[in-house]
């Protein structure tokens, strides 16, 4: 089975950010990814930015995959956006519920991502390859691990083609999740999401909110470097390269890198892996 490699960006907010992302893309394009994905702000914060970024990617001749979150959206909003993407000849969507913005009380017309997947399939048949999110360490709002697995199965049954995981640092969590899902009859590829390590406090904050566990030994070691960013980066490269290697050797069907719009770490990891 061929492996799928992809890179994720967020929509830049300034002209300098747009230029930086162009440079990043130029550097990462040499690795011939299957697609570049672009995140989407739940509740509408970066929707224009997502569209602008995917248009640019498509115009450069690469496949773009916009993320689409449905929290707070109406069916009409989503239908309109899907039609725009289709007109841009986009064939891949990362379909999500999205994080509920603080203060939001109304969910909108979709409650969970499986409803969005169902909607896209119903309206557009097989035009879109639909990616969904997977959580090897379980989603922080899930009532239980069992419920979260049942939710993943619902997304697959609704018509998802493949999945990208939340990032994690423990490969066993990924392999155990894949086994659990396979035991439930789901066969779609589950590509690990990989977060390079640049900055400890940012990573710790983000990991706490999204439910990704930083192993104690790694947390303490990163913490002990304080402001020594070179050491943090060097340890990060070793740890993440080793993680990627274990995942690929264990049968992962590719890797999806959360680039944070920078090419440096990802390029080094890629080269060290000899991909
Ligand atoms: C690869 C990837 C890309 C991402 N990109 C973005 C992005 O661009 N923009 C953004 O805002 N966020 C993004 N996120 C974050 C994501 O939106 C959040 O994690 C969000 O909280 C959940 O989205 P989901 O699609 O996984 O939701 P869902 O699959 O709907 O699950 C959300 C929660 O609801 C629970 N649940 C599902 N169905 C039911 C039910 N019937 N009853 C009770 N509970 C239920 C699930 O167990 C889970 O806890 C991304 C995450 C990943 C892994």
PDB file of C-alpha atoms and ligand atoms in Angstrom:
ATOM      1  CA  UNK A   1       0.000   0.000   0.000  1.00  0.00           C
ATOM      2  CA  UNK A   2       1.401   3.416  -0.896  1.00  0.00           C
ATOM      3  CA  UNK A   3       1.967   5.873   1.942  1.00  0.00           C
ATOM      4  CA  UNK A   4       0.453   9.356   2.161  1.00  0.00           C
ATOM      5  CA  UNK A   5       2.538  12.288   3.365  1.00  0.00           C
ATOM      6  CA  UNK A   6       1.002  15.705   3.905  1.00  0.00           C
ATOM      7  CA  UNK A   7       1.723  19.083   5.483  1.00  0.00           C
ATOM      8  CA  UNK A   8      -0.643  21.298   7.420  1.00  0.00           C
ATOM      9  CA  UNK A   9      -0.648  25.103   7.536  1.00  0.00           C
ATOM     10  CA  UNK A  10      -2.756  27.737   9.228  1.00  0.00           C
ATOM     11  CA  UNK A  11      -4.004  30.751   7.252  1.00  0.00           C
ATOM     12  CA  UNK A  12      -1.543  33.636   7.675  1.00  0.00           C
ATOM     13  CA  UNK A  13      -2.986  36.889   8.977  1.00  0.00           C
ATOM     14  CA  UNK A  14      -0.445  39.408   7.607  1.00  0.00           C
ATOM     15  CA  UNK A  15       1.260  40.005   4.231  1.00  0.00           C
ATOM     16  CA  UNK A  16       4.563  38.910   5.846  1.00  0.00           C
ATOM     17  CA  UNK A  17       2.861  35.726   7.007  1.00  0.00           C
ATOM     18  CA  UNK A  18       1.606  35.066   3.475  1.00  0.00           C
ATOM     19  CA  UNK A  19       5.132  35.503   2.104  1.00  0.00           C
ATOM     20  CA  UNK A  20       6.626  33.263   4.800  1.00  0.00           C
ATOM     21  CA  UNK A  21       4.094  30.563   3.988  1.00  0.00           C
ATOM     22  CA  UNK A  22       4.964  30.766   0.284  1.00  0.00           C
ATOM     23  CA  UNK A  23       8.612  30.150   1.172  1.00  0.00           C
ATOM     24  CA  UNK A  24       7.715  27.290   3.470  1.00  0.00           C
ATOM     25  CA  UNK A  25       5.612  25.733   0.751  1.00  0.00           C
ATOM     26  CA  UNK A  26       8.399  26.047  -1.794  1.00  0.00           C
ATOM     27  CA  UNK A  27      10.744  24.196   0.559  1.00  0.00           C
ATOM     28  CA  UNK A  28       8.252  21.465   1.419  1.00  0.00           C
ATOM     29  CA  UNK A  29       7.069  21.007  -2.172  1.00  0.00           C
ATOM     30  CA  UNK A  30      10.334  19.199  -2.958  1.00  0.00           C
ATOM     31  CA  UNK A  31       9.088  16.296  -0.802  1.00  0.00           C
ATOM     32  CA  UNK A  32       6.111  15.855  -3.145  1.00  0.00           C
ATOM     33  CA  UNK A  33       3.378  15.585  -0.516  1.00  0.00           C
ATOM     34  CA  UNK A  34      -0.019  14.152  -1.437  1.00  0.00           C
ATOM     35  CA  UNK A  35      -1.583  17.449  -0.307  1.00  0.00           C
ATOM     36  CA  UNK A  36      -1.157  20.610   1.730  1.00  0.00           C
ATOM     37  CA  UNK A  37      -3.983  21.174   4.197  1.00  0.00           C
ATOM     38  CA  UNK A  38      -5.099  24.500   5.642  1.00  0.00           C
ATOM     39  CA  UNK A  39      -6.870  24.874   8.979  1.00  0.00           C
ATOM     40  CA  UNK A  40     -10.148  26.657   9.460  1.00  0.00           C
ATOM     41  CA  UNK A  41     -11.252  28.770  12.414  1.00  0.00           C
ATOM     42  CA  UNK A  42     -14.339  27.380  14.067  1.00  0.00           C
ATOM     43  CA  UNK A  43     -17.021  30.040  14.238  1.00  0.00           C
ATOM     44  CA  UNK A  44     -15.680  31.916  11.221  1.00  0.00           C
ATOM     45  CA  UNK A  45     -12.422  33.522  12.386  1.00  0.00           C
ATOM     46  CA  UNK A  46     -10.151  32.456   9.516  1.00  0.00           C
ATOM     47  CA  UNK A  47     -12.557  31.267   6.852  1.00  0.00           C
ATOM     48  CA  UNK A  48     -11.518  33.837   4.245  1.00  0.00           C
ATOM     49  CA  UNK A  49      -7.880  33.092   5.024  1.00  0.00           C
ATOM     50  CA  UNK A  50      -8.432  29.377   4.466  1.00  0.00           C
ATOM     51  CA  UNK A  51     -10.009  29.987   1.088  1.00  0.00           C
ATOM     52  CA  UNK A  52      -7.251  32.387   0.016  1.00  0.00           C
ATOM     53  CA  UNK A  53      -4.534  29.929   1.047  1.00  0.00           C
ATOM     54  CA  UNK A  54      -6.084  26.923  -0.694  1.00  0.00           C
ATOM     55  CA  UNK A  55      -6.619  28.961  -3.864  1.00  0.00           C
ATOM     56  CA  UNK A  56      -2.946  29.856  -3.892  1.00  0.00           C
ATOM     57  CA  UNK A  57      -1.879  26.259  -3.325  1.00  0.00           C
ATOM     58  CA  UNK A  58      -4.102  24.986  -6.140  1.00  0.00           C
ATOM     59  CA  UNK A  59      -2.860  27.773  -8.448  1.00  0.00           C
ATOM     60  CA  UNK A  60       0.716  26.584  -7.802  1.00  0.00           C
ATOM     61  CA  UNK A  61      -0.330  23.144  -9.055  1.00  0.00           C
ATOM     62  CA  UNK A  62      -0.510  21.304  -5.708  1.00  0.00           C
ATOM     63  CA  UNK A  63      -3.479  19.568  -4.157  1.00  0.00           C
ATOM     64  CA  UNK A  64      -5.007  21.614  -1.337  1.00  0.00           C
ATOM     65  CA  UNK A  65      -7.227  20.217   1.389  1.00  0.00           C
ATOM     66  CA  UNK A  66      -9.180  22.843   3.315  1.00  0.00           C
ATOM     67  CA  UNK A  67     -10.252  21.928   6.830  1.00  0.00           C
ATOM     68  CA  UNK A  68     -13.934  22.557   7.353  1.00  0.00           C
ATOM     69  CA  UNK A  69     -15.403  22.765  10.815  1.00  0.00           C
ATOM     70  CA  UNK A  70     -19.156  22.743  11.267  1.00  0.00           C
ATOM     71  CA  UNK A  71     -19.689  24.048  14.781  1.00  0.00           C
ATOM     72  CA  UNK A  72     -21.949  27.099  14.650  1.00  0.00           C
ATOM     73  CA  UNK A  73     -22.537  26.653  10.893  1.00  0.00           C
ATOM     74  CA  UNK A  74     -25.787  26.273   9.007  1.00  0.00           C
ATOM     75  CA  UNK A  75     -26.336  23.745   6.239  1.00  0.00           C
ATOM     76  CA  UNK A  76     -26.589  26.655   3.802  1.00  0.00           C
ATOM     77  CA  UNK A  77     -23.146  28.063   4.849  1.00  0.00           C
ATOM     78  CA  UNK A  78     -21.519  24.673   4.493  1.00  0.00           C
ATOM     79  CA  UNK A  79     -23.221  23.962   1.165  1.00  0.00           C
ATOM     80  CA  UNK A  80     -22.010  27.281  -0.208  1.00  0.00           C
ATOM     81  CA  UNK A  81     -18.434  26.720   0.889  1.00  0.00           C
ATOM     82  CA  UNK A  82     -18.394  23.183  -0.528  1.00  0.00           C
ATOM     83  CA  UNK A  83     -19.588  24.523  -3.860  1.00  0.00           C
ATOM     84  CA  UNK A  84     -16.801  27.131  -3.850  1.00  0.00           C
ATOM     85  CA  UNK A  85     -14.225  24.419  -3.138  1.00  0.00           C
ATOM     86  CA  UNK A  86     -15.668  22.235  -5.849  1.00  0.00           C
ATOM     87  CA  UNK A  87     -15.484  25.111  -8.333  1.00  0.00           C
ATOM     88  CA  UNK A  88     -11.802  25.463  -7.396  1.00  0.00           C
ATOM     89  CA  UNK A  89     -11.367  21.789  -8.331  1.00  0.00           C
ATOM     90  CA  UNK A  90     -10.580  20.829  -4.752  1.00  0.00           C
ATOM     91  CA  UNK A  91     -11.087  17.144  -4.101  1.00  0.00           C
ATOM     92  CA  UNK A  92     -10.155  16.703  -0.465  1.00  0.00           C
ATOM     93  CA  UNK A  93     -11.736  18.103   2.701  1.00  0.00           C
ATOM     94  CA  UNK A  94     -10.703  17.611   6.330  1.00  0.00           C
ATOM     95  CA  UNK A  95     -14.150  17.452   7.977  1.00  0.00           C
ATOM     96  CA  UNK A  96     -14.330  18.467  11.633  1.00  0.00           C
ATOM     97  CA  UNK A  97     -16.697  19.595  14.289  1.00  0.00           C
ATOM     98  CA  UNK A  98     -14.230  22.258  15.414  1.00  0.00           C
ATOM     99  CA  UNK A  99     -13.506  23.600  18.871  1.00  0.00           C
ATOM    100  CA  UNK A 100     -16.459  25.365  20.363  1.00  0.00           C
ATOM    101  CA  UNK A 101     -15.470  29.033  20.796  1.00  0.00           C
ATOM    102  CA  UNK A 102     -15.827  30.216  24.404  1.00  0.00           C
ATOM    103  CA  UNK A 103     -19.161  31.907  24.938  1.00  0.00           C
ATOM    104  CA  UNK A 104     -20.833  30.032  22.078  1.00  0.00           C
ATOM    105  CA  UNK A 105     -24.144  28.633  23.272  1.00  0.00           C
ATOM    106  CA  UNK A 106     -25.752  27.542  20.020  1.00  0.00           C
ATOM    107  CA  UNK A 107     -24.144  24.609  18.246  1.00  0.00           C
ATOM    108  CA  UNK A 108     -25.605  25.443  14.838  1.00  0.00           C
ATOM    109  CA  UNK A 109     -27.160  22.870  12.553  1.00  0.00           C
ATOM    110  CA  UNK A 110     -24.460  20.221  12.951  1.00  0.00           C
ATOM    111  CA  UNK A 111     -23.621  18.798  16.358  1.00  0.00           C
ATOM    112  CA  UNK A 112     -20.798  16.412  15.542  1.00  0.00           C
ATOM    113  CA  UNK A 113     -18.384  15.761  12.694  1.00  0.00           C
ATOM    114  CA  UNK A 114     -20.178  12.565  11.592  1.00  0.00           C
ATOM    115  CA  UNK A 115     -23.160  14.746  10.606  1.00  0.00           C
ATOM    116  CA  UNK A 116     -20.886  16.920   8.470  1.00  0.00           C
ATOM    117  CA  UNK A 117     -19.374  13.865   6.774  1.00  0.00           C
ATOM    118  CA  UNK A 118     -22.859  12.546   6.021  1.00  0.00           C
ATOM    119  CA  UNK A 119     -23.886  15.916   4.595  1.00  0.00           C
ATOM    120  CA  UNK A 120     -20.838  16.196   2.304  1.00  0.00           C
ATOM    121  CA  UNK A 121     -21.407  12.661   0.997  1.00  0.00           C
ATOM    122  CA  UNK A 122     -25.094  13.219   0.432  1.00  0.00           C
ATOM    123  CA  UNK A 123     -24.590  16.500  -1.412  1.00  0.00           C
ATOM    124  CA  UNK A 124     -21.452  15.673  -3.405  1.00  0.00           C
ATOM    125  CA  UNK A 125     -21.257  11.891  -3.794  1.00  0.00           C
ATOM    126  CA  UNK A 126     -17.653  10.842  -4.291  1.00  0.00           C
ATOM    127  CA  UNK A 127     -16.304  14.196  -5.459  1.00  0.00           C
ATOM    128  CA  UNK A 128     -14.496  14.801  -2.167  1.00  0.00           C
ATOM    129  CA  UNK A 129     -12.025  12.552  -0.404  1.00  0.00           C
ATOM    130  CA  UNK A 130     -13.096  13.113   3.203  1.00  0.00           C
ATOM    131  CA  UNK A 131     -10.548  13.091   6.021  1.00  0.00           C
ATOM    132  CA  UNK A 132     -11.695  13.023   9.647  1.00  0.00           C
ATOM    133  CA  UNK A 133      -9.884  13.515  12.952  1.00  0.00           C
ATOM    134  CA  UNK A 134      -8.823  10.584  15.152  1.00  0.00           C
ATOM    135  CA  UNK A 135      -7.663  10.730  18.769  1.00  0.00           C
ATOM    136  CA  UNK A 136      -5.313   7.914  19.828  1.00  0.00           C
ATOM    137  CA  UNK A 137      -5.289   9.370  23.370  1.00  0.00           C
ATOM    138  CA  UNK A 138      -9.012  10.163  23.116  1.00  0.00           C
ATOM    139  CA  UNK A 139     -10.715  13.497  22.659  1.00  0.00           C
ATOM    140  CA  UNK A 140     -10.717  15.619  25.833  1.00  0.00           C
ATOM    141  CA  UNK A 141     -14.512  16.017  25.780  1.00  0.00           C
ATOM    142  CA  UNK A 142     -15.297  12.350  25.163  1.00  0.00           C
ATOM    143  CA  UNK A 143     -17.490  10.810  27.868  1.00  0.00           C
ATOM    144  CA  UNK A 144     -15.312   7.690  27.760  1.00  0.00           C
ATOM    145  CA  UNK A 145     -12.726   5.970  25.580  1.00  0.00           C
ATOM    146  CA  UNK A 146     -15.467   3.587  24.483  1.00  0.00           C
ATOM    147  CA  UNK A 147     -17.738   6.461  23.400  1.00  0.00           C
ATOM    148  CA  UNK A 148     -14.926   8.153  21.514  1.00  0.00           C
ATOM    149  CA  UNK A 149     -14.179   4.952  19.600  1.00  0.00           C
ATOM    150  CA  UNK A 150     -17.885   4.642  18.801  1.00  0.00           C
ATOM    151  CA  UNK A 151     -17.783   8.205  17.484  1.00  0.00           C
ATOM    152  CA  UNK A 152     -14.836   7.414  15.264  1.00  0.00           C
ATOM    153  CA  UNK A 153     -16.699   4.402  13.872  1.00  0.00           C
ATOM    154  CA  UNK A 154     -19.719   6.655  13.179  1.00  0.00           C
ATOM    155  CA  UNK A 155     -17.513   9.024  11.168  1.00  0.00           C
ATOM    156  CA  UNK A 156     -16.159   6.115   9.143  1.00  0.00           C
ATOM    157  CA  UNK A 157     -19.657   4.751   8.538  1.00  0.00           C
ATOM    158  CA  UNK A 158     -20.854   8.202   7.507  1.00  0.00           C
ATOM    159  CA  UNK A 159     -18.428   8.001   4.574  1.00  0.00           C
ATOM    160  CA  UNK A 160     -14.961   9.178   5.646  1.00  0.00           C
ATOM    161  CA  UNK A 161     -12.156   7.909   3.390  1.00  0.00           C
ATOM    162  CA  UNK A 162      -9.266   8.316   5.804  1.00  0.00           C
ATOM    163  CA  UNK A 163      -8.260   9.895   9.089  1.00  0.00           C
ATOM    164  CA  UNK A 164      -5.510  12.084  10.500  1.00  0.00           C
ATOM    165  CA  UNK A 165      -4.723  11.832  14.188  1.00  0.00           C
ATOM    166  CA  UNK A 166      -4.255  14.431  16.842  1.00  0.00           C
ATOM    167  CA  UNK A 167      -0.553  14.541  17.650  1.00  0.00           C
ATOM    168  CA  UNK A 168       0.852  12.248  20.302  1.00  0.00           C
ATOM    169  CA  UNK A 169       4.284  11.238  21.556  1.00  0.00           C
ATOM    170  CA  UNK A 170       3.576   7.637  22.503  1.00  0.00           C
ATOM    171  CA  UNK A 171       3.475   5.302  19.491  1.00  0.00           C
ATOM    172  CA  UNK A 172       1.740   2.580  21.545  1.00  0.00           C
ATOM    173  CA  UNK A 173      -1.300   4.844  21.902  1.00  0.00           C
ATOM    174  CA  UNK A 174      -1.528   5.015  18.110  1.00  0.00           C
ATOM    175  CA  UNK A 175      -1.107   1.284  17.529  1.00  0.00           C
ATOM    176  CA  UNK A 176      -3.624   0.440  20.276  1.00  0.00           C
ATOM    177  CA  UNK A 177      -6.148   2.876  18.747  1.00  0.00           C
ATOM    178  CA  UNK A 178      -5.718   1.361  15.295  1.00  0.00           C
ATOM    179  CA  UNK A 179      -6.233  -2.136  16.743  1.00  0.00           C
ATOM    180  CA  UNK A 180      -9.397  -1.032  18.572  1.00  0.00           C
ATOM    181  CA  UNK A 181     -10.809   0.525  15.433  1.00  0.00           C
ATOM    182  CA  UNK A 182      -9.937  -2.475  13.242  1.00  0.00           C
ATOM    183  CA  UNK A 183     -11.648  -4.766  15.795  1.00  0.00           C
ATOM    184  CA  UNK A 184     -14.776  -2.683  15.152  1.00  0.00           C
ATOM    185  CA  UNK A 185     -14.574  -3.384  11.427  1.00  0.00           C
ATOM    186  CA  UNK A 186     -13.201  -0.022  10.261  1.00  0.00           C
ATOM    187  CA  UNK A 187     -10.534  -0.362   7.604  1.00  0.00           C
ATOM    188  CA  UNK A 188      -9.779   3.224   6.546  1.00  0.00           C
ATOM    189  CA  UNK A 189      -6.166   4.468   6.704  1.00  0.00           C
ATOM    190  CA  UNK A 190      -5.331   6.355   9.916  1.00  0.00           C
ATOM    191  CA  UNK A 191      -2.370   8.656   9.308  1.00  0.00           C
ATOM    192  CA  UNK A 192      -0.476   9.872  12.398  1.00  0.00           C
ATOM    193  CA  UNK A 193      -0.404  13.643  12.907  1.00  0.00           C
ATOM    194  CA  UNK A 194       3.122  14.734  13.835  1.00  0.00           C
ATOM    195  CA  UNK A 195       3.917  17.855  15.865  1.00  0.00           C
ATOM    196  CA  UNK A 196       7.548  18.999  15.719  1.00  0.00           C
ATOM    197  CA  UNK A 197       8.876  20.425  19.007  1.00  0.00           C
ATOM    198  CA  UNK A 198      10.062  24.050  18.979  1.00  0.00           C
ATOM    199  CA  UNK A 199       8.993  25.709  22.145  1.00  0.00           C
ATOM    200  CA  UNK A 200       8.213  23.984  25.426  1.00  0.00           C
ATOM    201  CA  UNK A 201       5.700  26.366  27.028  1.00  0.00           C
ATOM    202  CA  UNK A 202       3.630  26.629  23.857  1.00  0.00           C
ATOM    203  CA  UNK A 203       3.655  22.857  23.408  1.00  0.00           C
ATOM    204  CA  UNK A 204       2.694  22.257  27.059  1.00  0.00           C
ATOM    205  CA  UNK A 205      -0.218  24.700  26.874  1.00  0.00           C
ATOM    206  CA  UNK A 206      -1.495  23.294  23.636  1.00  0.00           C
ATOM    207  CA  UNK A 207      -1.100  19.677  24.743  1.00  0.00           C
ATOM    208  CA  UNK A 208      -3.062  20.316  27.938  1.00  0.00           C
ATOM    209  CA  UNK A 209      -5.971  21.733  25.986  1.00  0.00           C
ATOM    210  CA  UNK A 210      -6.113  19.135  23.222  1.00  0.00           C
ATOM    211  CA  UNK A 211      -5.487  16.112  25.428  1.00  0.00           C
ATOM    212  CA  UNK A 212      -2.104  15.056  23.973  1.00  0.00           C
ATOM    213  CA  UNK A 213       0.096  13.611  26.688  1.00  0.00           C
ATOM    214  CA  UNK A 214       3.712  14.737  26.927  1.00  0.00           C
ATOM    215  CA  UNK A 215       5.461  11.827  28.680  1.00  0.00           C
ATOM    216  CA  UNK A 216       6.876  12.841  32.073  1.00  0.00           C
ATOM    217  CA  UNK A 217      10.492  12.187  31.083  1.00  0.00           C
ATOM    218  CA  UNK A 218      10.128  14.377  27.989  1.00  0.00           C
ATOM    219  CA  UNK A 219       8.253  17.156  29.798  1.00  0.00           C
ATOM    220  CA  UNK A 220      10.869  17.341  32.561  1.00  0.00           C
ATOM    221  CA  UNK A 221      13.767  17.231  30.165  1.00  0.00           C
ATOM    222  CA  UNK A 222      12.342  19.946  27.904  1.00  0.00           C
ATOM    223  CA  UNK A 223      11.475  22.036  30.952  1.00  0.00           C
ATOM    224  CA  UNK A 224      15.017  21.732  32.289  1.00  0.00           C
ATOM    225  CA  UNK A 225      16.379  23.475  29.183  1.00  0.00           C
ATOM    226  CA  UNK A 226      14.592  26.726  30.118  1.00  0.00           C
ATOM    227  CA  UNK A 227      15.365  29.341  27.434  1.00  0.00           C
ATOM    228  CA  UNK A 228      17.949  27.180  25.698  1.00  0.00           C
ATOM    229  CA  UNK A 229      15.981  26.864  22.479  1.00  0.00           C
ATOM    230  CA  UNK A 230      18.807  25.111  20.625  1.00  0.00           C
ATOM    231  CA  UNK A 231      18.736  22.201  23.096  1.00  0.00           C
ATOM    232  CA  UNK A 232      14.932  22.030  23.017  1.00  0.00           C
ATOM    233  CA  UNK A 233      15.024  21.883  19.251  1.00  0.00           C
ATOM    234  CA  UNK A 234      17.790  19.256  19.175  1.00  0.00           C
ATOM    235  CA  UNK A 235      15.978  16.972  21.627  1.00  0.00           C
ATOM    236  CA  UNK A 236      12.718  17.576  19.769  1.00  0.00           C
ATOM    237  CA  UNK A 237      14.257  16.503  16.470  1.00  0.00           C
ATOM    238  CA  UNK A 238      15.633  13.293  18.014  1.00  0.00           C
ATOM    239  CA  UNK A 239      12.353  12.409  19.733  1.00  0.00           C
ATOM    240  CA  UNK A 240      10.111  13.152  16.764  1.00  0.00           C
ATOM    241  CA  UNK A 241      12.355  11.439  14.210  1.00  0.00           C
ATOM    242  CA  UNK A 242      12.390   8.348  16.420  1.00  0.00           C
ATOM    243  CA  UNK A 243       8.594   8.498  16.785  1.00  0.00           C
ATOM    244  CA  UNK A 244       8.107   8.770  13.004  1.00  0.00           C
ATOM    245  CA  UNK A 245      10.468   5.877  12.410  1.00  0.00           C
ATOM    246  CA  UNK A 246       8.620   3.634  14.862  1.00  0.00           C
ATOM    247  CA  UNK A 247       5.274   4.568  13.347  1.00  0.00           C
ATOM    248  CA  UNK A 248       6.346   3.872   9.773  1.00  0.00           C
ATOM    249  CA  UNK A 249       8.111   0.629  10.713  1.00  0.00           C
ATOM    250  CA  UNK A 250       4.976  -0.422  12.604  1.00  0.00           C
ATOM    251  CA  UNK A 251       2.843   0.025   9.480  1.00  0.00           C
ATOM    252  CA  UNK A 252       1.494   3.590   9.689  1.00  0.00           C
ATOM    253  CA  UNK A 253       0.104   4.522   6.242  1.00  0.00           C
ATOM    254  CA  UNK A 254       1.990   7.832   6.053  1.00  0.00           C
ATOM    255  CA  UNK A 255       2.558  10.961   8.153  1.00  0.00           C
ATOM    256  CA  UNK A 256       0.791  14.327   8.390  1.00  0.00           C
ATOM    257  CA  UNK A 257       3.004  17.125   9.723  1.00  0.00           C
ATOM    258  CA  UNK A 258       1.638  20.049  11.724  1.00  0.00           C
ATOM    259  CA  UNK A 259       4.180  22.474  10.276  1.00  0.00           C
ATOM    260  CA  UNK A 260       3.059  25.674  12.072  1.00  0.00           C
ATOM    261  CA  UNK A 261       3.966  27.297   8.730  1.00  0.00           C
ATOM    262  CA  UNK A 262       7.701  26.582   9.109  1.00  0.00           C
ATOM    263  CA  UNK A 263       9.753  24.183   6.999  1.00  0.00           C
ATOM    264  CA  UNK A 264      12.961  23.803   9.037  1.00  0.00           C
ATOM    265  CA  UNK A 265      12.141  21.072  11.562  1.00  0.00           C
ATOM    266  CA  UNK A 266       9.976  19.123   9.181  1.00  0.00           C
ATOM    267  CA  UNK A 267      12.689  19.122   6.498  1.00  0.00           C
ATOM    268  CA  UNK A 268      15.296  17.877   8.974  1.00  0.00           C
ATOM    269  CA  UNK A 269      13.001  15.097  10.199  1.00  0.00           C
ATOM    270  CA  UNK A 270      12.195  14.136   6.621  1.00  0.00           C
ATOM    271  CA  UNK A 271      15.863  13.935   5.672  1.00  0.00           C
ATOM    272  CA  UNK A 272      16.787  11.973   8.777  1.00  0.00           C
ATOM    273  CA  UNK A 273      14.051   9.475   7.986  1.00  0.00           C
ATOM    274  CA  UNK A 274      15.472   9.100   4.485  1.00  0.00           C
ATOM    275  CA  UNK A 275      12.009   9.356   2.971  1.00  0.00           C
TER     276      UNK A 275
HETATM  277  C1  LIG B   1      -6.126  16.486  12.026  1.00  0.00           C
HETATM  278  C2  LIG B   1      -6.864  17.551  12.807  1.00  0.00           C
HETATM  279  C3  LIG B   1      -7.132  18.782  12.213  1.00  0.00           C
HETATM  280  C4  LIG B   1      -7.820  19.774  12.909  1.00  0.00           C
HETATM  281  N1  LIG B   1      -8.082  20.977  12.279  1.00  0.00           N
HETATM  282  C5  LIG B   1      -8.849  21.914  12.888  1.00  0.00           C
HETATM  283  C6  LIG B   1      -9.222  23.139  12.228  1.00  0.00           C
HETATM  284  O1  LIG B   1      -8.821  23.399  11.103  1.00  0.00           O
HETATM  285  N2  LIG B   1     -10.022  24.011  12.899  1.00  0.00           N
HETATM  286  C7  LIG B   1     -10.488  23.762  14.160  1.00  0.00           C
HETATM  287  O2  LIG B   1     -11.225  24.578  14.706  1.00  0.00           O
HETATM  288  N3  LIG B   1     -10.142  22.624  14.814  1.00  0.00           N
HETATM  289  C8  LIG B   1      -9.341  21.692  14.215  1.00  0.00           C
HETATM  290  N4  LIG B   1      -9.014  20.529  14.870  1.00  0.00           N
HETATM  291  C9  LIG B   1      -9.467  20.345  16.266  1.00  0.00           C
HETATM  292  C10 LIG B   1     -10.886  19.754  16.319  1.00  0.00           C
HETATM  293  O3  LIG B   1     -11.785  20.632  15.699  1.00  0.00           O
HETATM  294  C11 LIG B   1     -11.239  19.581  17.793  1.00  0.00           C
HETATM  295  O4  LIG B   1     -10.499  18.537  18.358  1.00  0.00           O
HETATM  296  C12 LIG B   1     -12.740  19.430  18.067  1.00  0.00           C
HETATM  297  O5  LIG B   1     -12.929  19.608  19.471  1.00  0.00           O
HETATM  298  C13 LIG B   1     -13.312  18.075  17.689  1.00  0.00           C
HETATM  299  O6  LIG B   1     -13.487  17.953  16.330  1.00  0.00           O
HETATM  300  P1  LIG B   1     -13.848  16.501  15.701  1.00  0.00           P
HETATM  301  O7  LIG B   1     -14.109  16.693  14.270  1.00  0.00           O
HETATM  302  O8  LIG B   1     -12.859  15.524  16.125  1.00  0.00           O
HETATM  303  O9  LIG B   1     -15.248  16.268  16.485  1.00  0.00           O
HETATM  304  P2  LIG B   1     -16.189  15.024  16.670  1.00  0.00           P
HETATM  305  O10 LIG B   1     -15.721  13.831  15.948  1.00  0.00           O
HETATM  306  O11 LIG B   1     -17.575  15.517  16.403  1.00  0.00           O
HETATM  307  O12 LIG B   1     -16.031  14.712  18.235  1.00  0.00           O
HETATM  308  C14 LIG B   1     -16.100  15.777  19.188  1.00  0.00           C
HETATM  309  C15 LIG B   1     -16.408  15.205  20.561  1.00  0.00           C
HETATM  310  O13 LIG B   1     -17.777  14.842  20.642  1.00  0.00           O
HETATM  311  C16 LIG B   1     -17.905  13.487  21.031  1.00  0.00           C
HETATM  312  N5  LIG B   1     -19.073  12.962  20.319  1.00  0.00           N
HETATM  313  C17 LIG B   1     -19.207  12.714  19.008  1.00  0.00           C
HETATM  314  N6  LIG B   1     -20.446  12.279  18.714  1.00  0.00           N
HETATM  315  C18 LIG B   1     -21.122  12.282  19.868  1.00  0.00           C
HETATM  316  C19 LIG B   1     -22.461  11.968  20.235  1.00  0.00           C
HETATM  317  N7  LIG B   1     -23.364  11.566  19.317  1.00  0.00           N
HETATM  318  N8  LIG B   1     -22.820  12.102  21.536  1.00  0.00           N
HETATM  319  C20 LIG B   1     -21.933  12.524  22.466  1.00  0.00           C
HETATM  320  N9  LIG B   1     -20.652  12.839  22.187  1.00  0.00           N
HETATM  321  C21 LIG B   1     -20.251  12.728  20.904  1.00  0.00           C
HETATM  322  C22 LIG B   1     -16.610  12.830  20.631  1.00  0.00           C
HETATM  323  O14 LIG B   1     -16.355  11.661  21.392  1.00  0.00           O
HETATM  324  C23 LIG B   1     -15.629  13.950  20.949  1.00  0.00           C
HETATM  325  O15 LIG B   1     -15.373  14.018  22.318  1.00  0.00           O
HETATM  326  C24 LIG B   1      -8.288  19.534  14.227  1.00  0.00           C
HETATM  327  C25 LIG B   1      -8.003  18.299  14.833  1.00  0.00           C
HETATM  328  C26 LIG B   1      -7.298  17.320  14.155  1.00  0.00           C
HETATM  329  C27 LIG B   1      -6.995  16.005  14.823  1.00  0.00           C
END
